[in-house]
Amino acid sequence: MNIDLSRLEGFAIPSSAKWPLKIALRGRRMGPSEHIENGMLVALLGLEANLALSVTFLEVYQRQSTEAMKPRTGNYLRASAVLCFADTTDTEAVRYLLYNTIGLLNATSALVEIPKSLYAGFSWTLKHLQTQLGSEEELAFASAIAPSQPATSPIVSPPRYLAVKEFAFQVYALRSNDIMVDQNALALRPSDFLVDHELQEHYIDLICKATTLDKGQAVALCDSLCPGLAFTQGPPGTGKMFLGIPLTKVLLASRSHAERKPILVICMTNHALDSFLDDLRKAGIVKLARIGTKKPHMNTPILDAFIIRSKASLTACWPAVREYLKSNHATVLHCFADLEKVEDSTLSDIRLARKAGGFAFEYWCAGGDLQDIHQLLEHFSSMLGSQRFEGDPKVNDTAVRTRVGGQITQNVESLAGWGETDVWKLSMEARRQLLQSWREQIDPQTIVDRTTEIHRGHQAALSRKHQARADIDLRCLGQQDIIGSTITACAMHWNTLKQLGPQIVICEEAGEIMEAQSLCTLFPTVQHVISIGDPLQLRPQVNQQALSLETNLGASYRLDESLMERMMYPTMQGVRPISSSHLNIQRRMHPEIAEIMRATLYPYLLNHESTNSQELAAGMADRVWWCDHQMPEDQSDPLSSKKSPSRTRSRLKWLQASSNIL
């Protein structure tokens, strides 16, 4: 086992193994494989001599296919992964792995992957819930979603910002350009709208005439604006994503100038969020920001800018050797440390030299010769890599690197004539013997303590860096009208978003978001939450089918039940559903196809007149085909390819039959 240092994540554990042909990591087939995915949670099991079992949770930081490992003598047989600690604050886990690395513990280790478990996908939500349980701050709408008395129907009040005198939602912002209508006529005053049913009918008809909304969308618009906690369900093709755009435009146009807090838009997936923000931009809303970008797929060699690998063994790492030489052989220490001095230089020069700290010692361990200054400078450059050093753009300047290289050359010349004490004149074998003697005299416990302290200091520096970035982000985000985020990024940046004090949250794909995740959007300052989705289409995903609502065990935990589904379709006896609206006009399917959904799930579904003109697919005699088969689906490894042999054969037969029809 070896441990490296990553500038981005701290300590990293590179590992490699021979992968059999049946595992899809061979060659270029690594992408479709679900083995050792970037971000996956894995467990390192250790069995010690006394049969004590330890478990260390790690996260896959970077994986390499057998093809990518070919340059590193992988011979197309070995694949590798770089692992990082899942909990970087767990210093005991760091110590345990260090003890095994230096030989103080000789545990037999095995790496176990936890299928389909991306650590970031649940860890931030879990941390938020754990923090919230110990906090005195109350979630928004806590009395409605979790009443103190069981079997209590939810009671939702209007948003507090509606209490402003003469407040009205400016639905006029949705008016079509070719429609002439009085602005005051399209001003929605909730205090009048909620109590006058005739006014409701008149106003909804006026919205349909003056805007591009159909009646179902107009009703959903009004029903979403008036209550503090609003739910809108939309069958396929009814315009759920489209509804969010006019809602956002009305809310922006109705904000008071004194309280212009950004509106928080939450989506389950990156794709949906990008699509929503793009539609807002096309609608003329330009002051928007997005947090929580997708992590790019890393397919670069292990030894690159992401990882700093120590060529010397950990038992002779430079920090430990430096402390030993400082106390016992100060003259020898000067032979290494004096080469790294950067005197009378700018801060950028000093920072650049520190980035490659210990390069002289590593060059010596590799048998380097001071007479070959060119090779020494190449080693110095390889230690730096090509990464950028944030906060000081001058460090990347070629002139700075050249200047520091010149200083190193002067340092080499000043070391000439040190005589017999000069360790640089030792042969490679003598260096190995000397290095071995240092290893034997260095207390292993000192190495562990020193290395753990480095890890703790690195994490503290990362924390300060992230906080500084968060302060900058806070100022930038506060100037926006819209802040878009995935639900995972919302939990990840919860503290920053909380400081913004959002009052309005629009949640798309609400039927696919777990209730535990939805709680991350209910900031204490939130007054208005609009959830749009359809729990009858896609529920939140659970990795284990045994924990789904369809099973007796899963019904006890209800992990794949969204807050939207629980509030709209309560299962507790005596609890009434929360008031909600339904989009009822679909524009996607021919009526013959839509009849299937109408007869099963959505009895209120209507067809837009444009669906009647949809042509029949070329070469098909009917619009709906029913296929039947008697062969059960294969029971395969849940991590293997999703394409089972029987499904592949069925598709081939289907394609053959289709070609005969055509």
mmCIF file with all atom_site columns, N, CA and C in Angstrom, residues 5 36 38 60 137 182 310 319 423 513 561 625:
data_model
loop_
_atom_site.group_PDB
_atom_site.id
_atom_site.type_symbol
_atom_site.label_atom_id
_atom_site.label_alt_id
_atom_site.label_comp_id
_atom_site.label_asym_id
_atom_site.label_entity_id
_atom_site.label_seq_id
_atom_site.pdbx_PDB_ins_code
_atom_site.Cartn_x
_atom_site.Cartn_y
_atom_site.Cartn_z
_atom_site.occupancy
_atom_site.B_iso_or_equiv
_atom_site.pdbx_formal_charge
_atom_site.auth_seq_id
_atom_site.auth_comp_id
_atom_site.auth_asym_id
_atom_site.auth_atom_id
_atom_site.pdbx_PDB_model_num
ATOM 1  N N  . LEU A 1 5   ? 0.034   12.387 -2.172  1.00 0.00 ? 5   LEU A N  1
ATOM 2  C CA . LEU A 1 5   ? -0.590  13.638 -1.778  1.00 0.00 ? 5   LEU A CA 1
ATOM 3  C C  . LEU A 1 5   ? -1.199  14.303 -2.994  1.00 0.00 ? 5   LEU A C  1
ATOM 4  N N  . ILE A 1 36  ? -16.119 0.781  -10.020 1.00 0.00 ? 36  ILE A N  1
ATOM 5  C CA . ILE A 1 36  ? -15.145 1.783  -9.573  1.00 0.00 ? 36  ILE A CA 1
ATOM 6  C C  . ILE A 1 36  ? -15.353 3.093  -10.328 1.00 0.00 ? 36  ILE A C  1
ATOM 7  N N  . ASN A 1 38  ? -15.902 7.114  -10.819 1.00 0.00 ? 38  ASN A N  1
ATOM 8  C CA . ASN A 1 38  ? -15.433 8.314  -10.133 1.00 0.00 ? 38  ASN A CA 1
ATOM 9  C C  . ASN A 1 38  ? -16.512 8.791  -9.174  1.00 0.00 ? 38  ASN A C  1
ATOM 10 N N  . VAL A 1 60  ? -13.695 7.094  -4.695  1.00 0.00 ? 60  VAL A N  1
ATOM 11 C CA . VAL A 1 60  ? -12.909 6.967  -5.914  1.00 0.00 ? 60  VAL A CA 1
ATOM 12 C C  . VAL A 1 60  ? -12.692 8.357  -6.500  1.00 0.00 ? 60  VAL A C  1
ATOM 13 N N  . GLU A 1 137 ? -32.737 26.168 14.675  1.00 0.00 ? 137 GLU A N  1
ATOM 14 C CA . GLU A 1 137 ? -33.422 26.801 13.554  1.00 0.00 ? 137 GLU A CA 1
ATOM 15 C C  . GLU A 1 137 ? -34.458 25.854 12.972  1.00 0.00 ? 137 GLU A C  1
ATOM 16 N N  . ASP A 1 182 ? -55.244 45.932 -20.407 1.00 0.00 ? 182 ASP A N  1
ATOM 17 C CA . ASP A 1 182 ? -54.843 46.861 -19.355 1.00 0.00 ? 182 ASP A CA 1
ATOM 18 C C  . ASP A 1 182 ? -53.937 46.157 -18.348 1.00 0.00 ? 182 ASP A C  1
ATOM 19 N N  . SER A 1 310 ? 5.214   10.825 -4.536  1.00 0.00 ? 310 SER A N  1
ATOM 20 C CA . SER A 1 310 ? 6.534   10.801 -3.906  1.00 0.00 ? 310 SER A CA 1
ATOM 21 C C  . SER A 1 310 ? 7.317   9.603  -4.419  1.00 0.00 ? 310 SER A C  1
ATOM 22 N N  . PRO A 1 319 ? 9.588   15.358 4.885   1.00 0.00 ? 319 PRO A N  1
ATOM 23 C CA . PRO A 1 319 ? 9.342   16.017 6.177   1.00 0.00 ? 319 PRO A CA 1
ATOM 24 C C  . PRO A 1 319 ? 9.952   15.266 7.355   1.00 0.00 ? 319 PRO A C  1
ATOM 25 N N  . VAL A 1 423 ? 27.215  14.848 0.738   1.00 0.00 ? 423 VAL A N  1
ATOM 26 C CA . VAL A 1 423 ? 26.504  13.605 0.425   1.00 0.00 ? 423 VAL A CA 1
ATOM 27 C C  . VAL A 1 423 ? 26.247  13.475 -1.068  1.00 0.00 ? 423 VAL A C  1
ATOM 28 N N  . ILE A 1 513 ? -37.276 13.721 -6.353  1.00 0.00 ? 513 ILE A N  1
ATOM 29 C CA . ILE A 1 513 ? -36.361 14.122 -5.285  1.00 0.00 ? 513 ILE A CA 1
ATOM 30 C C  . ILE A 1 513 ? -36.815 13.502 -3.971  1.00 0.00 ? 513 ILE A C  1
ATOM 31 N N  . GLU A 1 561 ? -40.002 7.784  -1.688  1.00 0.00 ? 561 GLU A N  1
ATOM 32 C CA . GLU A 1 561 ? -41.208 8.611  -1.700  1.00 0.00 ? 561 GLU A CA 1
ATOM 33 C C  . GLU A 1 561 ? -40.794 10.071 -1.581  1.00 0.00 ? 561 GLU A C  1
ATOM 34 N N  . TRP A 1 625 ? -48.415 -0.705 -30.443 1.00 0.00 ? 625 TRP A N  1
ATOM 35 C CA . TRP A 1 625 ? -48.067 -2.114 -30.591 1.00 0.00 ? 625 TRP A CA 1
ATOM 36 C C  . TRP A 1 625 ? -47.827 -2.699 -29.199 1.00 0.00 ? 625 TRP A C  1
#
